[in-house]
PDB file of C-alpha atoms and ligand atoms in Angstrom:
ATOM      1  CA  MET A  13     -27.738 -60.494  28.070  1.00  0.00           C
ATOM      2  CA  ALA A  14     -30.354 -59.690  30.682  1.00  0.00           C
ATOM      3  CA  THR A  15     -31.296 -61.783  33.686  1.00  0.00           C
ATOM      4  CA  GLU A  16     -33.581 -64.571  32.569  1.00  0.00           C
ATOM      5  CA  ARG A  17     -35.590 -67.381  34.174  1.00  0.00           C
ATOM      6  CA  THR A  18     -35.850 -71.016  33.226  1.00  0.00           C
ATOM      7  CA  PHE A  19     -37.916 -73.927  34.491  1.00  0.00           C
ATOM      8  CA  SER A  20     -36.295 -77.035  35.958  1.00  0.00           C
ATOM      9  CA  ILE A  21     -37.525 -80.401  37.203  1.00  0.00           C
ATOM     10  CA  LEU A  22     -35.493 -82.749  39.371  1.00  0.00           C
ATOM     11  CA  LYS A  23     -37.022 -86.013  38.182  1.00  0.00           C
ATOM     12  CA  PRO A  24     -38.068 -89.093  40.214  1.00  0.00           C
ATOM     13  CA  ASP A  25     -34.694 -90.814  39.702  1.00  0.00           C
ATOM     14  CA  ALA A  26     -33.088 -87.857  41.519  1.00  0.00           C
ATOM     15  CA  THR A  27     -35.510 -87.770  44.466  1.00  0.00           C
ATOM     16  CA  LYS A  28     -35.444 -91.575  44.777  1.00  0.00           C
ATOM     17  CA  ARG A  29     -31.636 -91.586  45.124  1.00  0.00           C
ATOM     18  CA  ASN A  30     -31.644 -88.621  47.543  1.00  0.00           C
ATOM     19  CA  LEU A  31     -29.746 -86.463  45.039  1.00  0.00           C
ATOM     20  CA  THR A  32     -31.716 -83.216  45.209  1.00  0.00           C
ATOM     21  CA  GLY A  33     -29.036 -81.452  47.254  1.00  0.00           C
ATOM     22  CA  ALA A  34     -26.214 -82.767  45.068  1.00  0.00           C
ATOM     23  CA  VAL A  35     -27.966 -81.598  41.884  1.00  0.00           C
ATOM     24  CA  ASN A  36     -28.809 -78.223  43.459  1.00  0.00           C
ATOM     25  CA  ALA A  37     -25.135 -77.789  44.363  1.00  0.00           C
ATOM     26  CA  VAL A  38     -24.189 -78.160  40.669  1.00  0.00           C
ATOM     27  CA  ILE A  39     -26.909 -75.678  39.686  1.00  0.00           C
ATOM     28  CA  GLU A  40     -25.777 -73.100  42.246  1.00  0.00           C
ATOM     29  CA  LYS A  41     -22.075 -73.598  41.500  1.00  0.00           C
ATOM     30  CA  ALA A  42     -22.868 -72.722  37.873  1.00  0.00           C
ATOM     31  CA  GLY A  43     -24.169 -69.350  39.067  1.00  0.00           C
ATOM     32  CA  LEU A  44     -27.884 -70.031  38.672  1.00  0.00           C
ATOM     33  CA  ARG A  45     -30.110 -68.951  41.578  1.00  0.00           C
ATOM     34  CA  ILE A  46     -32.982 -71.200  42.709  1.00  0.00           C
ATOM     35  CA  VAL A  47     -35.696 -68.537  43.120  1.00  0.00           C
ATOM     36  CA  GLY A  48     -38.651 -70.937  43.308  1.00  0.00           C
ATOM     37  CA  GLN A  49     -38.743 -74.571  44.449  1.00  0.00           C
ATOM     38  CA  ARG A  50     -41.448 -77.055  45.401  1.00  0.00           C
ATOM     39  CA  ARG A  51     -41.500 -80.827  45.881  1.00  0.00           C
ATOM     40  CA  ILE A  52     -44.629 -82.339  44.369  1.00  0.00           C
ATOM     41  CA  GLN A  53     -46.159 -85.587  43.222  1.00  0.00           C
ATOM     42  CA  MET A  54     -47.025 -84.949  39.579  1.00  0.00           C
ATOM     43  CA  SER A  55     -50.442 -86.253  38.531  1.00  0.00           C
ATOM     44  CA  GLN A  56     -50.938 -88.120  35.276  1.00  0.00           C
ATOM     45  CA  ALA A  57     -52.903 -85.137  33.904  1.00  0.00           C
ATOM     46  CA  GLN A  58     -50.102 -82.707  34.814  1.00  0.00           C
ATOM     47  CA  ALA A  59     -47.440 -84.925  33.213  1.00  0.00           C
ATOM     48  CA  GLU A  60     -49.504 -85.442  30.045  1.00  0.00           C
ATOM     49  CA  LYS A  61     -50.053 -81.699  29.748  1.00  0.00           C
ATOM     50  CA  PHE A  62     -46.424 -80.851  30.440  1.00  0.00           C
ATOM     51  CA  TYR A  63     -45.124 -83.298  27.814  1.00  0.00           C
ATOM     52  CA  GLU A  64     -47.979 -82.777  25.324  1.00  0.00           C
ATOM     53  CA  ILE A  65     -45.484 -81.867  22.590  1.00  0.00           C
ATOM     54  CA  HIS A  66     -44.142 -85.444  22.797  1.00  0.00           C
ATOM     55  CA  LYS A  67     -47.540 -87.196  22.759  1.00  0.00           C
ATOM     56  CA  GLU A  68     -46.991 -88.888  19.395  1.00  0.00           C
ATOM     57  CA  ARG A  69     -43.515 -90.131  20.359  1.00  0.00           C
ATOM     58  CA  PRO A  70     -43.135 -93.867  21.081  1.00  0.00           C
ATOM     59  CA  PHE A  71     -41.747 -93.140  24.548  1.00  0.00           C
ATOM     60  CA  PHE A  72     -44.639 -90.871  25.648  1.00  0.00           C
ATOM     61  CA  GLY A  73     -46.377 -93.492  27.828  1.00  0.00           C
ATOM     62  CA  GLU A  74     -43.110 -94.503  29.445  1.00  0.00           C
ATOM     63  CA  LEU A  75     -42.236 -90.841  30.065  1.00  0.00           C
ATOM     64  CA  VAL A  76     -45.565 -90.088  31.798  1.00  0.00           C
ATOM     65  CA  THR A  77     -45.320 -93.277  33.882  1.00  0.00           C
ATOM     66  CA  PHE A  78     -41.787 -92.348  34.974  1.00  0.00           C
ATOM     67  CA  MET A  79     -42.587 -88.715  35.787  1.00  0.00           C
ATOM     68  CA  THR A  80     -45.483 -89.823  38.014  1.00  0.00           C
ATOM     69  CA  SER A  81     -43.555 -92.704  39.632  1.00  0.00           C
ATOM     70  CA  GLY A  82     -42.351 -90.631  42.586  1.00  0.00           C
ATOM     71  CA  PRO A  83     -41.865 -87.081  43.845  1.00  0.00           C
ATOM     72  CA  VAL A  84     -40.279 -84.437  41.647  1.00  0.00           C
ATOM     73  CA  VAL A  85     -38.866 -81.028  42.560  1.00  0.00           C
ATOM     74  CA  VAL A  86     -40.072 -78.214  40.298  1.00  0.00           C
ATOM     75  CA  GLN A  87     -37.852 -75.146  40.230  1.00  0.00           C
ATOM     76  CA  VAL A  88     -37.469 -71.688  38.774  1.00  0.00           C
ATOM     77  CA  LEU A  89     -33.832 -70.811  38.077  1.00  0.00           C
ATOM     78  CA  GLU A  90     -32.644 -67.276  37.484  1.00  0.00           C
ATOM     79  CA  GLY A  91     -29.445 -65.890  36.034  1.00  0.00           C
ATOM     80  CA  GLU A  92     -27.707 -64.401  33.025  1.00  0.00           C
ATOM     81  CA  ASN A  93     -28.763 -66.357  29.950  1.00  0.00           C
ATOM     82  CA  ALA A  94     -30.427 -68.926  32.266  1.00  0.00           C
ATOM     83  CA  VAL A  95     -32.130 -71.045  29.575  1.00  0.00           C
ATOM     84  CA  ALA A  96     -28.952 -71.784  27.613  1.00  0.00           C
ATOM     85  CA  LYS A  97     -26.810 -71.866  30.754  1.00  0.00           C
ATOM     86  CA  TYR A  98     -28.956 -74.559  32.402  1.00  0.00           C
ATOM     87  CA  ARG A  99     -29.004 -76.667  29.230  1.00  0.00           C
ATOM     88  CA  GLU A 100     -25.212 -76.540  29.280  1.00  0.00           C
ATOM     89  CA  VAL A 101     -25.142 -77.522  32.964  1.00  0.00           C
ATOM     90  CA  MET A 102     -27.605 -80.428  32.377  1.00  0.00           C
ATOM     91  CA  GLY A 103     -25.706 -81.893  29.419  1.00  0.00           C
ATOM     92  CA  ALA A 104     -27.121 -83.859  26.480  1.00  0.00           C
ATOM     93  CA  THR A 105     -30.539 -85.555  26.873  1.00  0.00           C
ATOM     94  CA  ASN A 106     -28.838 -88.933  26.524  1.00  0.00           C
ATOM     95  CA  PRO A 107     -26.349 -89.209  29.407  1.00  0.00           C
ATOM     96  CA  ALA A 108     -24.103 -91.386  27.237  1.00  0.00           C
ATOM     97  CA  GLN A 109     -23.537 -88.303  25.072  1.00  0.00           C
ATOM     98  CA  ALA A 110     -23.317 -85.754  27.901  1.00  0.00           C
ATOM     99  CA  ALA A 111     -20.082 -83.867  28.573  1.00  0.00           C
ATOM    100  CA  GLU A 112     -17.962 -84.474  31.667  1.00  0.00           C
ATOM    101  CA  GLY A 113     -19.062 -82.475  34.685  1.00  0.00           C
ATOM    102  CA  THR A 114     -22.661 -82.084  33.526  1.00  0.00           C
ATOM    103  CA  ILE A 115     -25.557 -83.210  35.739  1.00  0.00           C
ATOM    104  CA  ARG A 116     -26.602 -85.977  33.348  1.00  0.00           C
ATOM    105  CA  LYS A 117     -23.046 -87.294  32.864  1.00  0.00           C
ATOM    106  CA  THR A 118     -22.526 -87.336  36.629  1.00  0.00           C
ATOM    107  CA  PHE A 119     -25.868 -88.692  37.818  1.00  0.00           C
ATOM    108  CA  SER A 120     -28.074 -90.146  35.045  1.00  0.00           C
ATOM    109  CA  GLU A 121     -28.522 -93.784  34.213  1.00  0.00           C
ATOM    110  CA  SER A 122     -30.507 -93.643  30.938  1.00  0.00           C
ATOM    111  CA  VAL A 123     -32.135 -91.315  28.394  1.00  0.00           C
ATOM    112  CA  GLY A 124     -35.518 -91.952  30.019  1.00  0.00           C
ATOM    113  CA  GLU A 125     -34.332 -91.479  33.599  1.00  0.00           C
ATOM    114  CA  ASN A 126     -32.108 -88.478  32.955  1.00  0.00           C
ATOM    115  CA  THR A 127     -32.408 -86.722  36.336  1.00  0.00           C
ATOM    116  CA  VAL A 128     -33.361 -83.219  35.172  1.00  0.00           C
ATOM    117  CA  HIS A 129     -35.537 -81.282  32.755  1.00  0.00           C
ATOM    118  CA  GLY A 130     -34.792 -77.749  31.611  1.00  0.00           C
ATOM    119  CA  SER A 131     -36.743 -75.480  29.268  1.00  0.00           C
ATOM    120  CA  ASP A 132     -35.499 -75.301  25.677  1.00  0.00           C
ATOM    121  CA  SER A 133     -36.478 -71.653  25.046  1.00  0.00           C
ATOM    122  CA  ALA A 134     -37.430 -68.516  26.975  1.00  0.00           C
ATOM    123  CA  ASP A 135     -41.024 -68.742  25.667  1.00  0.00           C
ATOM    124  CA  ASN A 136     -41.379 -72.355  26.795  1.00  0.00           C
ATOM    125  CA  ALA A 137     -39.814 -71.440  30.145  1.00  0.00           C
ATOM    126  CA  LYS A 138     -42.605 -68.901  30.741  1.00  0.00           C
ATOM    127  CA  MET A 139     -45.308 -71.452  29.902  1.00  0.00           C
ATOM    128  CA  GLU A 140     -43.698 -74.215  31.966  1.00  0.00           C
ATOM    129  CA  ILE A 141     -43.201 -71.932  34.986  1.00  0.00           C
ATOM    130  CA  ALA A 142     -46.852 -70.848  34.738  1.00  0.00           C
ATOM    131  CA  GLN A 143     -48.007 -74.496  34.860  1.00  0.00           C
ATOM    132  CA  PHE A 144     -46.428 -75.044  38.274  1.00  0.00           C
ATOM    133  CA  PHE A 145     -45.849 -71.666  39.967  1.00  0.00           C
ATOM    134  CA  GLN A 146     -47.775 -68.596  40.993  1.00  0.00           C
ATOM    135  CA  ASP A 147     -45.827 -65.318  40.760  1.00  0.00           C
ATOM    136  CA  SER A 148     -45.961 -64.953  44.549  1.00  0.00           C
ATOM    137  CA  ASP A 149     -44.074 -68.274  44.985  1.00  0.00           C
ATOM    138  CA  ILE A 150     -41.057 -66.962  43.061  1.00  0.00           C
ATOM    139  CA  VAL A 151     -38.792 -64.735  45.121  1.00  0.00           C
ATOM    140  CA  GLY A 152     -35.780 -63.415  43.241  1.00  0.00           C
TER     141      GLY A 152
HETATM  142  P1  CMP B 212     -36.856 -83.860  28.911  1.00  0.00           P
HETATM  143  O1  CMP B 212     -35.858 -82.770  28.703  1.00  0.00           O
HETATM  144  O2  CMP B 212     -37.589 -83.877  30.178  1.00  0.00           O
HETATM  145  O3  CMP B 212     -37.903 -83.811  27.711  1.00  0.00           O
HETATM  146  C1  CMP B 212     -38.471 -84.942  27.124  1.00  0.00           C
HETATM  147  C2  CMP B 212     -38.000 -86.198  27.760  1.00  0.00           C
HETATM  148  O4  CMP B 212     -38.284 -87.367  27.048  1.00  0.00           O
HETATM  149  C3  CMP B 212     -36.498 -86.186  27.831  1.00  0.00           C
HETATM  150  O5  CMP B 212     -36.075 -85.247  28.787  1.00  0.00           O
HETATM  151  C4  CMP B 212     -36.182 -87.626  28.147  1.00  0.00           C
HETATM  152  O6  CMP B 212     -36.212 -87.911  29.522  1.00  0.00           O
HETATM  153  C5  CMP B 212     -37.344 -88.334  27.483  1.00  0.00           C
HETATM  154  N1  CMP B 212     -36.865 -89.102  26.347  1.00  0.00           N
HETATM  155  C6  CMP B 212     -36.274 -88.622  25.240  1.00  0.00           C
HETATM  156  N2  CMP B 212     -35.957 -89.627  24.416  1.00  0.00           N
HETATM  157  C7  CMP B 212     -36.356 -90.774  25.034  1.00  0.00           C
HETATM  158  C8  CMP B 212     -36.299 -92.135  24.693  1.00  0.00           C
HETATM  159  N3  CMP B 212     -35.761 -92.550  23.550  1.00  0.00           N
HETATM  160  N4  CMP B 212     -36.807 -93.027  25.564  1.00  0.00           N
HETATM  161  C9  CMP B 212     -37.370 -92.608  26.728  1.00  0.00           C
HETATM  162  N5  CMP B 212     -37.455 -91.312  27.096  1.00  0.00           N
HETATM  163  C10 CMP B 212     -36.942 -90.406  26.265  1.00  0.00           C
END
């Protein structure tokens, strides 16, 4: 398996609780390299675009409100099999179902405020990275 990139967001519940370093430590311990990273305030338009696929879901409004409620850290992670690897490191979407040692099991309080986002496929990773990063801001 070749080196791959995935897109990550440390969500407002992470920045609010000062957990960005703690979450990054889990990411790096798993062997993923943080090759791009920026702290931003997501606008409503950016959040709506990013989560467009969920726009018919009942939690869409809540999701956009949460993602714009405070700073987030957008990241590009690189490593062998990075997309699948990061999903394993994050744990299940619902922290109640996440495995021991995963980011969501360790840090998350609810399915809505679940600390991290990670791409679900290599194609989506490319699109998500392109929404928030220029090539020159990613240094591998
Ligand atoms: P994420 O991986 O960022 O992608 C979509 C997000 O929707 C997901 O993480 C959750 O934070 C959120 N989500 C999924 N299900 C629910 C739900 N039932 N209620 C609120 N938010 C949800």
